[in-house]
GROMACS .gro file of C-alpha atoms in nm:
model
  504
    1MET     CA    1   3.738  -3.266   4.120
    2ALA     CA    2   3.459  -3.399   4.339
    3LEU     CA    3   3.099  -3.383   4.213
    4THR     CA    4   2.881  -3.268   4.504
    5PRO     CA    5   2.541  -3.102   4.523
    6LYS     CA    6   2.537  -2.742   4.620
    7LEU     CA    7   2.309  -2.437   4.623
    8ALA     CA    8   2.404  -2.131   4.422
    9LEU     CA    9   2.243  -1.794   4.355
   10ARG     CA   10   2.253  -1.650   4.002
   11GLN     CA   11   2.130  -1.320   3.880
   12SER     CA   12   2.033  -1.262   3.517
   13GLN     CA   13   1.810  -1.060   3.289
   14SER     CA   14   1.569  -1.197   3.035
   15LEU     CA   15   1.275  -1.075   2.827
   16VAL     CA   16   0.963  -1.280   2.861
   17MET     CA   17   0.707  -1.233   2.577
   18THR     CA   18   0.389  -1.209   2.765
   19PRO     CA   19   0.051  -1.219   2.582
   20GLN     CA   20   0.011  -0.844   2.667
   21LEU     CA   21   0.356  -0.765   2.525
   22MET     CA   22   0.283  -0.958   2.203
   23GLN     CA   23  -0.047  -0.767   2.173
   24ALA     CA   24   0.132  -0.429   2.205
   25ILE     CA   25   0.378  -0.531   1.930
   26LYS     CA   26   0.096  -0.647   1.712
   27LEU     CA   27  -0.094  -0.322   1.752
   28LEU     CA   28   0.209  -0.121   1.659
   29GLN     CA   29   0.252  -0.270   1.314
   30LEU     CA   30  -0.116  -0.283   1.223
   31SER     CA   31  -0.251  -0.040   0.961
   32SER     CA   32  -0.537   0.199   1.056
   33LEU     CA   33  -0.801  -0.024   0.896
   34ASP     CA   34  -0.668  -0.339   1.046
   35LEU     CA   35  -0.655  -0.166   1.389
   36VAL     CA   36  -1.019  -0.063   1.366
   37ALA     CA   37  -1.117  -0.428   1.291
   38TYR     CA   38  -0.908  -0.550   1.586
   39VAL     CA   39  -1.061  -0.304   1.830
   40GLU     CA   40  -1.415  -0.384   1.703
   41LYS     CA   41  -1.348  -0.747   1.786
   42GLU     CA   42  -1.221  -0.658   2.140
   43LEU     CA   43  -1.529  -0.441   2.197
   44GLU     CA   44  -1.749  -0.743   2.122
   45GLN     CA   45  -1.559  -0.974   2.350
   46ASN     CA   46  -1.491  -0.751   2.648
   47PRO     CA   47  -1.790  -0.612   2.848
   48LEU     CA   48  -1.579  -0.354   3.019
   49LEU     CA   49  -1.478  -0.183   2.693
   50GLU     CA   50  -1.682   0.108   2.555
   51ARG     CA   51  -1.635   0.347   2.266
   52GLN     CA   52  -1.535   0.693   2.369
   53GLU     CA   53  -1.787   0.954   2.259
   54ALA     CA   54  -1.600   1.240   2.083
   55PRO     CA   55  -1.716   1.593   2.186
   56ALA     CA   56  -1.818   1.845   1.923
   57PRO     CA   57  -1.524   2.062   1.809
   58GLU     CA   58  -1.525   2.413   1.963
   59PRO     CA   59  -1.495   2.711   1.721
   60ARG     CA   60  -1.168   2.900   1.750
   61ASP     CA   61  -1.118   3.256   1.637
   62GLY     CA   62  -0.735   3.257   1.627
   63PRO     CA   63  -0.506   3.036   1.423
   64ALA     CA   64  -0.485   2.670   1.492
   65GLU     CA   65  -0.241   2.578   1.779
   66PRO     CA   66   0.044   2.356   1.654
   67GLU     CA   67   0.037   2.006   1.794
   68VAL     CA   68   0.413   1.940   1.792
   69ALA     CA   69   0.723   2.137   1.854
   70GLU     CA   70   0.760   2.443   1.624
   71GLY     CA   71   1.042   2.645   1.481
   72ASP     CA   72   1.385   2.488   1.551
   73TRP     CA   73   1.232   2.168   1.683
   74GLY     CA   74   1.309   2.257   2.038
   75GLU     CA   75   1.097   2.205   2.351
   76PRO     CA   76   0.720   2.209   2.304
   77ALA     CA   77   0.520   2.505   2.417
   78PRO     CA   78   0.323   2.451   2.736
   79GLY     CA   79  -0.032   2.350   2.672
   80SER     CA   80   0.041   2.217   2.321
   81ARG     CA   81  -0.033   1.865   2.220
   82ALA     CA   82   0.340   1.777   2.221
   83ASP     CA   83   0.346   1.891   2.585
   84VAL     CA   84   0.061   1.659   2.664
   85GLU     CA   85   0.242   1.376   2.492
   86ALA     CA   86   0.551   1.455   2.687
   87ARG     CA   87   0.363   1.443   3.012
   88LEU     CA   88   0.190   1.115   2.909
   89ASP     CA   89   0.543   0.970   2.834
   90THR     CA   90   0.635   1.059   3.195
   91ASP     CA   91   0.309   0.940   3.359
   92TYR     CA   92   0.270   0.633   3.148
   93GLY     CA   93   0.513   0.349   3.103
   94ASN     CA   94   0.639   0.243   2.761
   95VAL     CA   95   0.486  -0.096   2.664
   96PHE     CA   96   0.741  -0.167   2.400
   97PRO     CA   97   1.042  -0.358   2.543
   98ASP     CA   98   1.304  -0.235   2.288
   99ASP     CA   99   1.294   0.119   2.420
  100ALA     CA  100   1.419   0.280   2.739
  101PRO     CA  101   1.199   0.188   3.045
  102GLN     CA  102   0.995   0.466   3.216
  103SER     CA  103   0.803   0.492   3.543
  104PRO     CA  104   0.475   0.301   3.503
  105GLU     CA  105   0.201   0.506   3.663
  106ARG     CA  106  -0.163   0.567   3.594
  107ALA     CA  107  -0.231   0.702   3.246
  108ALA     CA  108  -0.401   1.025   3.162
  109PRO     CA  109  -0.703   0.992   2.932
  110ALA     CA  110  -0.634   1.018   2.560
  111ALA     CA  111  -0.742   1.327   2.367
  112ALA     CA  112  -1.080   1.287   2.221
  113ALA     CA  113  -1.109   1.257   1.843
  114GLU     CA  114  -1.312   1.504   1.648
  115PRO     CA  115  -1.579   1.334   1.442
  116GLY     CA  116  -1.706   1.433   1.103
  117ASP     CA  117  -2.062   1.473   0.989
  118TRP     CA  118  -2.084   1.096   0.930
  119SER     CA  119  -1.919   0.924   1.221
  120GLY     CA  120  -2.111   0.596   1.245
  121PHE     CA  121  -1.863   0.393   1.059
  122GLY     CA  122  -1.562   0.246   1.247
  123VAL     CA  123  -1.466   0.250   1.606
  124GLY     CA  124  -1.490   0.620   1.632
  125GLY     CA  125  -1.859   0.622   1.530
  126ALA     CA  126  -2.170   0.627   1.742
  127ALA     CA  127  -2.200   0.337   1.977
  128SER     CA  128  -2.576   0.309   1.939
  129GLY     CA  129  -2.556   0.276   1.560
  130GLU     CA  130  -2.721   0.619   1.501
  131GLY     CA  131  -2.455   0.719   1.247
  132ALA     CA  132  -2.541   0.591   0.896
  133ASP     CA  133  -2.286   0.376   0.716
  134LEU     CA  134  -2.320   0.500   0.362
  135GLU     CA  135  -2.077   0.222   0.238
  136ALA     CA  136  -2.342  -0.033   0.326
  137TYR     CA  137  -2.571   0.116   0.066
  138VAL     CA  138  -2.317   0.117  -0.220
  139ALA     CA  139  -2.368  -0.157  -0.472
  140ASP     CA  140  -2.086  -0.410  -0.501
  141ARG     CA  141  -1.869  -0.386  -0.813
  142ALA     CA  142  -1.948  -0.674  -1.045
  143THR     CA  143  -1.653  -0.917  -1.089
  144LEU     CA  144  -1.545  -1.057  -1.434
  145SER     CA  145  -1.663  -1.400  -1.329
  146ASP     CA  146  -2.015  -1.283  -1.236
  147HIS     CA  147  -2.038  -1.092  -1.566
  148LEU     CA  148  -1.943  -1.400  -1.772
  149GLU     CA  149  -2.168  -1.631  -1.577
  150ARG     CA  150  -2.471  -1.411  -1.652
  151GLN     CA  151  -2.397  -1.419  -2.025
  152LEU     CA  152  -2.333  -1.800  -2.012
  153ALA     CA  153  -2.674  -1.863  -1.863
  154VAL     CA  154  -2.842  -1.683  -2.167
  155ALA     CA  155  -2.607  -1.798  -2.446
  156VAL     CA  156  -2.575  -2.168  -2.359
  157PRO     CA  157  -2.907  -2.359  -2.318
  158ASN     CA  158  -2.748  -2.705  -2.282
  159ALA     CA  159  -2.686  -2.810  -1.922
  160THR     CA  160  -2.379  -3.010  -1.993
  161ASP     CA  161  -2.221  -2.723  -2.201
  162ARG     CA  162  -2.309  -2.481  -1.919
  163LEU     CA  163  -2.107  -2.699  -1.673
  164VAL     CA  164  -1.813  -2.701  -1.911
  165GLY     CA  165  -1.850  -2.318  -1.956
  166GLN     CA  166  -1.867  -2.264  -1.579
  167HIS     CA  167  -1.544  -2.453  -1.534
  168LEU     CA  168  -1.375  -2.250  -1.806
  169ILE     CA  169  -1.495  -1.924  -1.650
  170ASP     CA  170  -1.349  -2.029  -1.315
  171LEU     CA  171  -1.009  -2.081  -1.494
  172ILE     CA  172  -1.002  -1.730  -1.656
  173ASP     CA  173  -0.758  -1.505  -1.462
  174PRO     CA  174  -0.829  -1.134  -1.367
  175ALA     CA  175  -0.676  -1.014  -1.690
  176GLY     CA  176  -0.924  -1.217  -1.892
  177TYR     CA  177  -0.696  -1.498  -2.016
  178LEU     CA  178  -0.741  -1.882  -2.005
  179ARG     CA  179  -0.398  -2.003  -1.911
  180GLU     CA  180  -0.468  -2.377  -1.883
  181PRO     CA  181  -0.444  -2.600  -2.195
  182LEU     CA  182  -0.780  -2.726  -2.329
  183GLU     CA  183  -0.653  -3.086  -2.326
  184THR     CA  184  -0.599  -3.062  -1.952
  185VAL     CA  185  -0.952  -2.925  -1.904
  186ALA     CA  186  -1.109  -3.197  -2.127
  187ASP     CA  187  -0.920  -3.476  -1.933
  188ARG     CA  188  -1.030  -3.331  -1.596
  189LEU     CA  189  -1.395  -3.306  -1.703
  190GLY     CA  190  -1.405  -3.628  -1.897
  191ALA     CA  191  -1.549  -3.437  -2.199
  192PRO     CA  192  -1.448  -3.449  -2.566
  193ILE     CA  193  -1.198  -3.183  -2.659
  194GLY     CA  194  -1.433  -3.076  -2.940
  195ARG     CA  195  -1.707  -2.987  -2.679
  196VAL     CA  196  -1.464  -2.784  -2.471
  197GLU     CA  197  -1.336  -2.593  -2.778
  198ARG     CA  198  -1.699  -2.525  -2.884
  199VAL     CA  199  -1.794  -2.380  -2.544
  200LEU     CA  200  -1.477  -2.172  -2.532
  201ALA     CA  201  -1.561  -2.029  -2.878
  202VAL     CA  202  -1.898  -1.915  -2.726
  203ILE     CA  203  -1.731  -1.760  -2.416
  204GLN     CA  204  -1.490  -1.574  -2.655
  205THR     CA  205  -1.797  -1.389  -2.801
  206PHE     CA  206  -1.891  -1.248  -2.459
  207GLU     CA  207  -1.828  -0.907  -2.330
  208PRO     CA  208  -1.564  -0.768  -2.280
  209THR     CA  209  -1.433  -0.849  -2.620
  210GLY     CA  210  -1.111  -1.052  -2.607
  211VAL     CA  211  -1.202  -1.249  -2.290
  212GLY     CA  212  -1.113  -1.615  -2.282
  213ALA     CA  213  -0.814  -1.572  -2.509
  214ARG     CA  214  -0.511  -1.803  -2.452
  215SER     CA  215  -0.257  -1.563  -2.574
  216LEU     CA  216  -0.205  -1.194  -2.649
  217LYS     CA  217  -0.222  -1.259  -3.020
  218GLU     CA  218  -0.562  -1.437  -2.982
  219CYS     CA  219  -0.694  -1.160  -2.751
  220LEU     CA  220  -0.614  -0.888  -3.002
  221ALA     CA  221  -0.748  -1.097  -3.299
  222LEU     CA  222  -1.080  -1.138  -3.118
  223GLN     CA  223  -1.105  -0.766  -3.086
  224LEU     CA  224  -1.014  -0.699  -3.441
  225ARG     CA  225  -1.264  -0.950  -3.566
  226GLU     CA  226  -1.533  -0.759  -3.357
  227LEU     CA  227  -1.434  -0.442  -3.549
  228ASP     CA  228  -1.414  -0.618  -3.879
  229ARG     CA  229  -1.045  -0.528  -3.918
  230TYR     CA  230  -0.891  -0.873  -3.915
  231ASP     CA  231  -0.750  -0.876  -4.268
  232PRO     CA  232  -0.444  -1.070  -4.394
  233ALA     CA  233  -0.211  -0.764  -4.333
  234MET     CA  234  -0.332  -0.733  -3.976
  235GLN     CA  235  -0.297  -1.108  -3.928
  236ALA     CA  236   0.063  -1.090  -4.042
  237LEU     CA  237   0.122  -0.810  -3.802
  238LEU     CA  238  -0.016  -1.014  -3.514
  239ASP     CA  239   0.206  -1.306  -3.616
  240ASN     CA  240   0.509  -1.090  -3.564
  241LEU     CA  241   0.429  -0.905  -3.241
  242GLU     CA  242   0.797  -0.944  -3.134
  243LEU     CA  243   0.889  -0.715  -3.429
  244VAL     CA  244   0.624  -0.458  -3.310
  245ALA     CA  245   0.791  -0.463  -2.964
  246ARG     CA  246   1.137  -0.397  -3.119
  247ARG     CA  247   0.997  -0.127  -3.360
  248ASP     CA  248   1.142  -0.304  -3.657
  249LEU     CA  249   0.928  -0.118  -3.902
  250ALA     CA  250   1.116  -0.219  -4.219
  251ALA     CA  251   1.062  -0.596  -4.148
  252LEU     CA  252   0.698  -0.531  -4.062
  253ARG     CA  253   0.637  -0.352  -4.394
  254ARG     CA  254   0.793  -0.638  -4.583
  255LEU     CA  255   0.602  -0.911  -4.405
  256CYS     CA  256   0.267  -0.735  -4.408
  257GLY     CA  257   0.303  -0.613  -4.766
  258VAL     CA  258   0.202  -0.251  -4.693
  259ASP     CA  259   0.362   0.088  -4.720
  260GLU     CA  260   0.477   0.312  -4.440
  261GLU     CA  261   0.151   0.503  -4.401
  262ASP     CA  262  -0.068   0.187  -4.388
  263LEU     CA  263   0.169   0.035  -4.137
  264SER     CA  264   0.146   0.344  -3.924
  265ASP     CA  265  -0.229   0.328  -3.926
  266MET     CA  266  -0.222  -0.047  -3.834
  267LEU     CA  267   0.006   0.023  -3.543
  268ALA     CA  268  -0.218   0.304  -3.422
  269GLU     CA  269  -0.526   0.077  -3.437
  270LEU     CA  270  -0.336  -0.190  -3.248
  271ARG     CA  271  -0.253   0.055  -2.976
  272ARG     CA  272  -0.627   0.134  -2.927
  273LEU     CA  273  -0.697  -0.232  -2.840
  274ASP     CA  274  -0.718  -0.358  -2.480
  275PRO     CA  275  -0.451  -0.623  -2.411
  276LYS     CA  276  -0.610  -0.709  -2.072
  277PRO     CA  277  -0.985  -0.680  -2.111
  278GLY     CA  278  -1.056  -0.845  -1.771
  279HIS     CA  279  -0.912  -0.554  -1.583
  280ALA     CA  280  -1.232  -0.350  -1.656
  281PHE     CA  281  -1.398  -0.553  -1.385
  282GLY     CA  282  -1.299  -0.561  -1.016
  283SER     CA  283  -1.200  -0.883  -0.844
  284GLU     CA  284  -1.239  -0.726  -0.499
  285ILE     CA  285  -1.312  -0.394  -0.337
  286VAL     CA  286  -1.004  -0.182  -0.319
  287GLN     CA  287  -0.972  -0.005   0.015
  288PRO     CA  288  -0.853   0.356   0.003
  289VAL     CA  289  -0.536   0.459   0.175
  290VAL     CA  290  -0.611   0.620   0.507
  291PRO     CA  291  -0.326   0.852   0.627
  292ASP     CA  292  -0.227   0.812   0.995
  293VAL     CA  293  -0.036   1.141   1.015
  294THR     CA  294  -0.074   1.471   0.840
  295VAL     CA  295   0.190   1.747   0.795
  296ARG     CA  296   0.113   2.106   0.696
  297PRO     CA  297   0.324   2.425   0.688
  298ALA     CA  298   0.323   2.655   0.990
  299PRO     CA  299   0.320   3.033   0.955
  300ASP     CA  300   0.676   3.061   1.081
  301GLY     CA  301   0.809   2.834   0.807
  302SER     CA  302   0.829   2.506   1.014
  303TRP     CA  303   0.603   2.207   0.980
  304ILE     CA  304   0.302   2.102   1.194
  305VAL     CA  305   0.274   1.727   1.245
  306GLU     CA  306  -0.058   1.592   1.363
  307LEU     CA  307  -0.223   1.250   1.412
  308VAL     CA  308  -0.532   1.198   1.208
  309ALA     CA  309  -0.806   1.175   1.476
  310ASP     CA  310  -1.045   0.975   1.253
  311ALA     CA  311  -0.797   0.692   1.214
  312LEU     CA  312  -0.750   0.654   1.588
  313PRO     CA  313  -0.990   0.417   1.771
  314ARG     CA  314  -1.096   0.549   2.105
  315VAL     CA  315  -1.206   0.316   2.375
  316LEU     CA  316  -1.275   0.359   2.753
  317VAL     CA  317  -1.275   0.116   3.044
  318ASN     CA  318  -1.602   0.105   3.236
  319GLN     CA  319  -1.467   0.089   3.599
  320SER     CA  320  -1.805   0.146   3.756
  321TYR     CA  321  -1.959  -0.152   3.581
  322TYR     CA  322  -1.661  -0.362   3.690
  323ALA     CA  323  -1.713  -0.260   4.054
  324LYS     CA  324  -2.082  -0.329   4.045
  325VAL     CA  325  -2.035  -0.676   3.897
  326VAL     CA  326  -1.758  -0.769   4.140
  327ARG     CA  327  -1.970  -0.669   4.445
  328THR     CA  328  -2.276  -0.876   4.340
  329THR     CA  329  -2.106  -1.182   4.207
  330LYS     CA  330  -2.042  -1.483   4.435
  331SER     CA  331  -1.870  -1.722   4.190
  332ASP     CA  332  -1.486  -1.726   4.186
  333THR     CA  333  -1.500  -1.814   3.810
  334GLU     CA  334  -1.701  -1.494   3.733
  335LYS     CA  335  -1.472  -1.280   3.953
  336THR     CA  336  -1.163  -1.424   3.773
  337PHE     CA  337  -1.326  -1.355   3.437
  338MET     CA  338  -1.405  -0.997   3.528
  339THR     CA  339  -1.050  -0.941   3.655
  340GLU     CA  340  -0.904  -1.072   3.334
  341CYS     CA  341  -1.134  -0.852   3.131
  342LEU     CA  342  -1.024  -0.552   3.338
  343GLN     CA  343  -0.665  -0.627   3.281
  344THR     CA  344  -0.709  -0.682   2.906
  345ALA     CA  345  -0.907  -0.355   2.878
  346ASN     CA  346  -0.650  -0.152   3.070
  347TRP     CA  347  -0.360  -0.293   2.860
  348LEU     CA  348  -0.556  -0.230   2.541
  349THR     CA  349  -0.614   0.143   2.615
  350ARG     CA  350  -0.253   0.176   2.729
  351SER     CA  351  -0.124   0.006   2.406
  352LEU     CA  352  -0.338   0.229   2.181
  353GLU     CA  353  -0.212   0.546   2.351
  354GLN     CA  354   0.149   0.431   2.339
  355ARG     CA  355   0.099   0.341   1.971
  356ALA     CA  356  -0.031   0.685   1.887
  357ARG     CA  357   0.260   0.857   2.067
  358THR     CA  358   0.518   0.634   1.902
  359ILE     CA  359   0.376   0.703   1.553
  360LEU     CA  360   0.375   1.076   1.610
  361LYS     CA  361   0.728   1.078   1.746
  362VAL     CA  362   0.863   0.880   1.452
  363ALA     CA  363   0.663   1.077   1.193
  364THR     CA  364   0.787   1.407   1.345
  365GLU     CA  365   1.153   1.303   1.315
  366ILE     CA  366   1.104   1.189   0.953
  367VAL     CA  367   0.948   1.525   0.872
  368ARG     CA  368   1.252   1.701   1.035
  369GLN     CA  369   1.497   1.484   0.844
  370GLN     CA  370   1.314   1.523   0.506
  371ASP     CA  371   1.241   1.895   0.526
  372GLY     CA  372   1.410   1.947   0.190
  373PHE     CA  373   1.167   1.706   0.027
  374LEU     CA  374   0.861   1.874   0.166
  375THR     CA  375   0.991   2.221   0.070
  376LEU     CA  376   1.161   2.166  -0.264
  377GLY     CA  377   1.059   1.827  -0.395
  378VAL     CA  378   1.178   1.468  -0.447
  379ALA     CA  379   1.512   1.573  -0.593
  380HIS     CA  380   1.604   1.689  -0.233
  381LEU     CA  381   1.515   1.369  -0.058
  382ARG     CA  382   1.787   1.282   0.187
  383PRO     CA  383   1.939   0.939   0.244
  384LEU     CA  384   1.777   0.796   0.556
  385ASN     CA  385   1.774   0.455   0.741
  386LEU     CA  386   1.600   0.322   1.049
  387ARG     CA  387   1.906   0.357   1.269
  388MET     CA  388   1.919   0.738   1.205
  389ILE     CA  389   1.561   0.771   1.323
  390ALA     CA  390   1.605   0.536   1.611
  391ASP     CA  391   1.913   0.712   1.743
  392ALA     CA  392   1.746   1.057   1.707
  393ILE     CA  393   1.434   0.967   1.913
  394GLY     CA  394   1.587   0.714   2.155
  395MET     CA  395   1.415   0.401   2.033
  396HIS     CA  396   1.519   0.064   1.899
  397GLU     CA  397   1.536   0.004   1.527
  398SER     CA  398   1.285  -0.276   1.541
  399THR     CA  399   1.029  -0.043   1.697
  400VAL     CA  400   1.082   0.221   1.418
  401SER     CA  401   1.053  -0.063   1.162
  402ARG     CA  402   0.715  -0.164   1.312
  403VAL     CA  403   0.592   0.197   1.321
  404THR     CA  404   0.672   0.262   0.958
  405ALA     CA  405   0.497  -0.055   0.832
  406ASN     CA  406   0.158   0.011   0.673
  407LYS     CA  407   0.153   0.375   0.794
  408TYR     CA  408   0.096   0.671   0.562
  409LEU     CA  409   0.187   1.038   0.583
  410ALA     CA  410  -0.033   1.301   0.415
  411THR     CA  411   0.189   1.591   0.293
  412PRO     CA  412   0.135   1.891   0.064
  413ARG     CA  413   0.301   1.684  -0.204
  414GLY     CA  414   0.074   1.380  -0.164
  415VAL     CA  415   0.026   1.072   0.050
  416PHE     CA  416   0.334   0.864   0.107
  417GLU     CA  417   0.406   0.553   0.296
  418LEU     CA  418   0.643   0.621   0.579
  419LYS     CA  419   0.882   0.366   0.439
  420TYR     CA  420   0.906   0.579   0.119
  421PHE     CA  421   1.132   0.820   0.305
  422PHE     CA  422   1.390   0.552   0.381
  423THR     CA  423   1.625   0.533   0.085
  424ALA     CA  424   1.983   0.415   0.025
  425ALA     CA  425   2.270   0.660   0.010
  426ILE     CA  426   2.473   0.724  -0.311
  427ALA     CA  427   2.811   0.868  -0.269
  428SER     CA  428   2.891   1.224  -0.390
  429ALA     CA  429   3.141   1.261  -0.660
  430ASP     CA  430   3.289   1.577  -0.506
  431GLY     CA  431   3.312   1.451  -0.151
  432GLY     CA  432   2.996   1.628  -0.023
  433ASP     CA  433   2.679   1.495   0.125
  434ALA     CA  434   2.552   1.167   0.000
  435HIS     CA  435   2.254   1.158  -0.239
  436SER     CA  436   1.925   0.972  -0.195
  437ALA     CA  437   1.862   0.681  -0.427
  438GLU     CA  438   1.502   0.800  -0.488
  439ALA     CA  439   1.631   1.146  -0.571
  440VAL     CA  440   1.878   0.995  -0.825
  441ARG     CA  441   1.588   0.798  -0.980
  442HIS     CA  442   1.392   1.117  -1.014
  443ARG     CA  443   1.690   1.286  -1.190
  444ILE     CA  444   1.723   0.985  -1.431
  445ARG     CA  445   1.351   1.004  -1.512
  446ALA     CA  446   1.372   1.382  -1.569
  447MET     CA  447   1.678   1.350  -1.802
  448ILE     CA  448   1.504   1.083  -2.015
  449GLU     CA  449   1.171   1.267  -2.037
  450ALA     CA  450   1.362   1.579  -2.156
  451GLU     CA  451   1.557   1.392  -2.435
  452SER     CA  452   1.471   1.452  -2.800
  453PRO     CA  453   1.428   1.179  -3.065
  454ASP     CA  454   1.758   1.278  -3.221
  455ASP     CA  455   1.951   1.284  -2.901
  456VAL     CA  456   1.849   0.979  -2.694
  457LEU     CA  457   2.063   0.936  -2.382
  458SER     CA  458   2.248   0.606  -2.332
  459ASP     CA  459   2.322   0.476  -1.988
  460ASP     CA  460   2.688   0.582  -2.020
  461THR     CA  461   2.570   0.941  -2.102
  462ILE     CA  462   2.341   0.945  -1.803
  463VAL     CA  463   2.629   0.825  -1.587
  464LYS     CA  464   2.848   1.111  -1.714
  465ARG     CA  465   2.579   1.372  -1.657
  466LEU     CA  466   2.515   1.249  -1.307
  467HIS     CA  467   2.882   1.251  -1.233
  468ASP     CA  468   2.906   1.610  -1.356
  469GLY     CA  469   2.618   1.688  -1.118
  470GLY     CA  470   2.808   1.540  -0.820
  471VAL     CA  471   2.662   1.185  -0.818
  472GLU     CA  472   2.909   0.894  -0.808
  473ILE     CA  473   2.717   0.606  -0.967
  474ALA     CA  474   2.797   0.297  -1.164
  475ARG     CA  475   2.644   0.219  -1.512
  476ARG     CA  476   2.484  -0.103  -1.388
  477THR     CA  477   2.309   0.095  -1.112
  478VAL     CA  478   2.172   0.344  -1.370
  479ALA     CA  479   2.051   0.051  -1.575
  480LYS     CA  480   1.887  -0.104  -1.260
  481TYR     CA  481   1.718   0.221  -1.166
  482ARG     CA  482   1.595   0.268  -1.523
  483GLU     CA  483   1.442  -0.072  -1.533
  484SER     CA  484   1.275  -0.024  -1.197
  485LEU     CA  485   1.111   0.290  -1.353
  486ARG     CA  486   0.985   0.076  -1.640
  487ILE     CA  487   1.188   0.286  -1.887
  488PRO     CA  488   1.314   0.089  -2.197
  489SER     CA  489   1.671   0.094  -2.325
  490SER     CA  490   1.808   0.383  -2.537
  491VAL     CA  491   1.767   0.176  -2.855
  492GLN     CA  492   1.399   0.103  -2.792
  493ARG     CA  493   1.329   0.464  -2.694
  494ARG     CA  494   1.501   0.591  -3.015
  495ARG     CA  495   1.286   0.359  -3.229
  496GLU     CA  496   0.964   0.461  -3.040
  497LYS     CA  497   1.030   0.835  -3.058
  498GLN     CA  498   1.140   0.836  -3.423
  499GLY     CA  499   0.827   0.629  -3.511
  500ALA     CA  500   0.608   0.864  -3.315
  501ALA     CA  501   0.764   1.162  -3.485
  502ARG     CA  502   0.708   1.007  -3.835
  503ALA     CA  503   0.341   0.922  -3.747
  504SER     CA  504   0.271   1.274  -3.646
   0.00000   0.00000   0.00000
């Protein structure tokens, strides 16, 4: 075979991850709070982007018009929001490569969000800063470290001891415990072990009581000393906390030298103590969950699914400003910069609208699939996976996975993450429909909560009852679900319930 150079034509398909495509994928999986921060950054960098002013809501006399398909989930009514979304899907190309391509044409403007009385915070707020941000005037929650440092400055006058105390405070974890050995701390600071122990003893007198302890026993002992209840019997009780966990009351009575009534009082006093005193202080501000989609019942018995307008950033592209700058500028560099800004702005608005439509489409299908949960409760949660949703709405599984990440659905039964509705399937014992794993967990919890102290259910008994109810499940699966619900074994439950019954 001769080796000769030749020209050949080859046709192939490939997916190129352009920066715009990566941006669209990133926006799809961001939470609402992260999306607001991302759009704020783009508004600062791109001179062609502007916040979209939301018009005041118009009063309506009649009932609210549903925003997605009603009834039997058929075609949307003309003029409804779902009809607008359907037209946008036709007029506007899909920016996600995993889904079916559509004809890319010019996009219709997104529906304006309806602001509340205080709309100055976030992207949907007033662009001029007229809206007041009430959160800016709320005092920060004091952390445990700040609280201890203020007490250290008053209680320890010696500068060297304050340095040792500051280092010890830095080592205290959020629960209030000092996990590092004092010998290691003394070697690191080059200080005598006696000085470190003396400073730690001072810190252990600070509020909250029990802070700076090196073990659970020491934490509880510090609190009992503060209450003047650390007697020899209580000390013996703390020395045998493993027997307390096992509810071995006979051994505890023998070791503590008390009768049954005194032991019951000691255990009750132990339960009133705080095993994690540091948790009374916040280490950081906890952000509330902001739902992305809401679902509410319709008059005809179906469900109305709507996007939360306040969670959707609204931006516009200032085309007139772009045209004015391009006409007056003479530098090629400036023209190139403005052209890139225009492309970035157009793609951002397109990605935001596509993200909103995709979230609404996925949430609507989840609501359709989990209608039993919304109507009757968690016991009627159906088995569901990404493929079932992807096949129903004509999208790729990876797109559905990105949509359900960090997104929340507000229902009449509470606020749930979209991933909550995806549960494994457990086979039916009678050959019927499969059961959701979450529904089975709910049934196990209900069985255990209904048991009496004289009839505590073992895992084998739970397996039998579930099998009689049509659920084919193994004993090890029941044990795994019970442990995930933080429910102790039948032996521990029997001891706890019998001890509580005797105490009452």
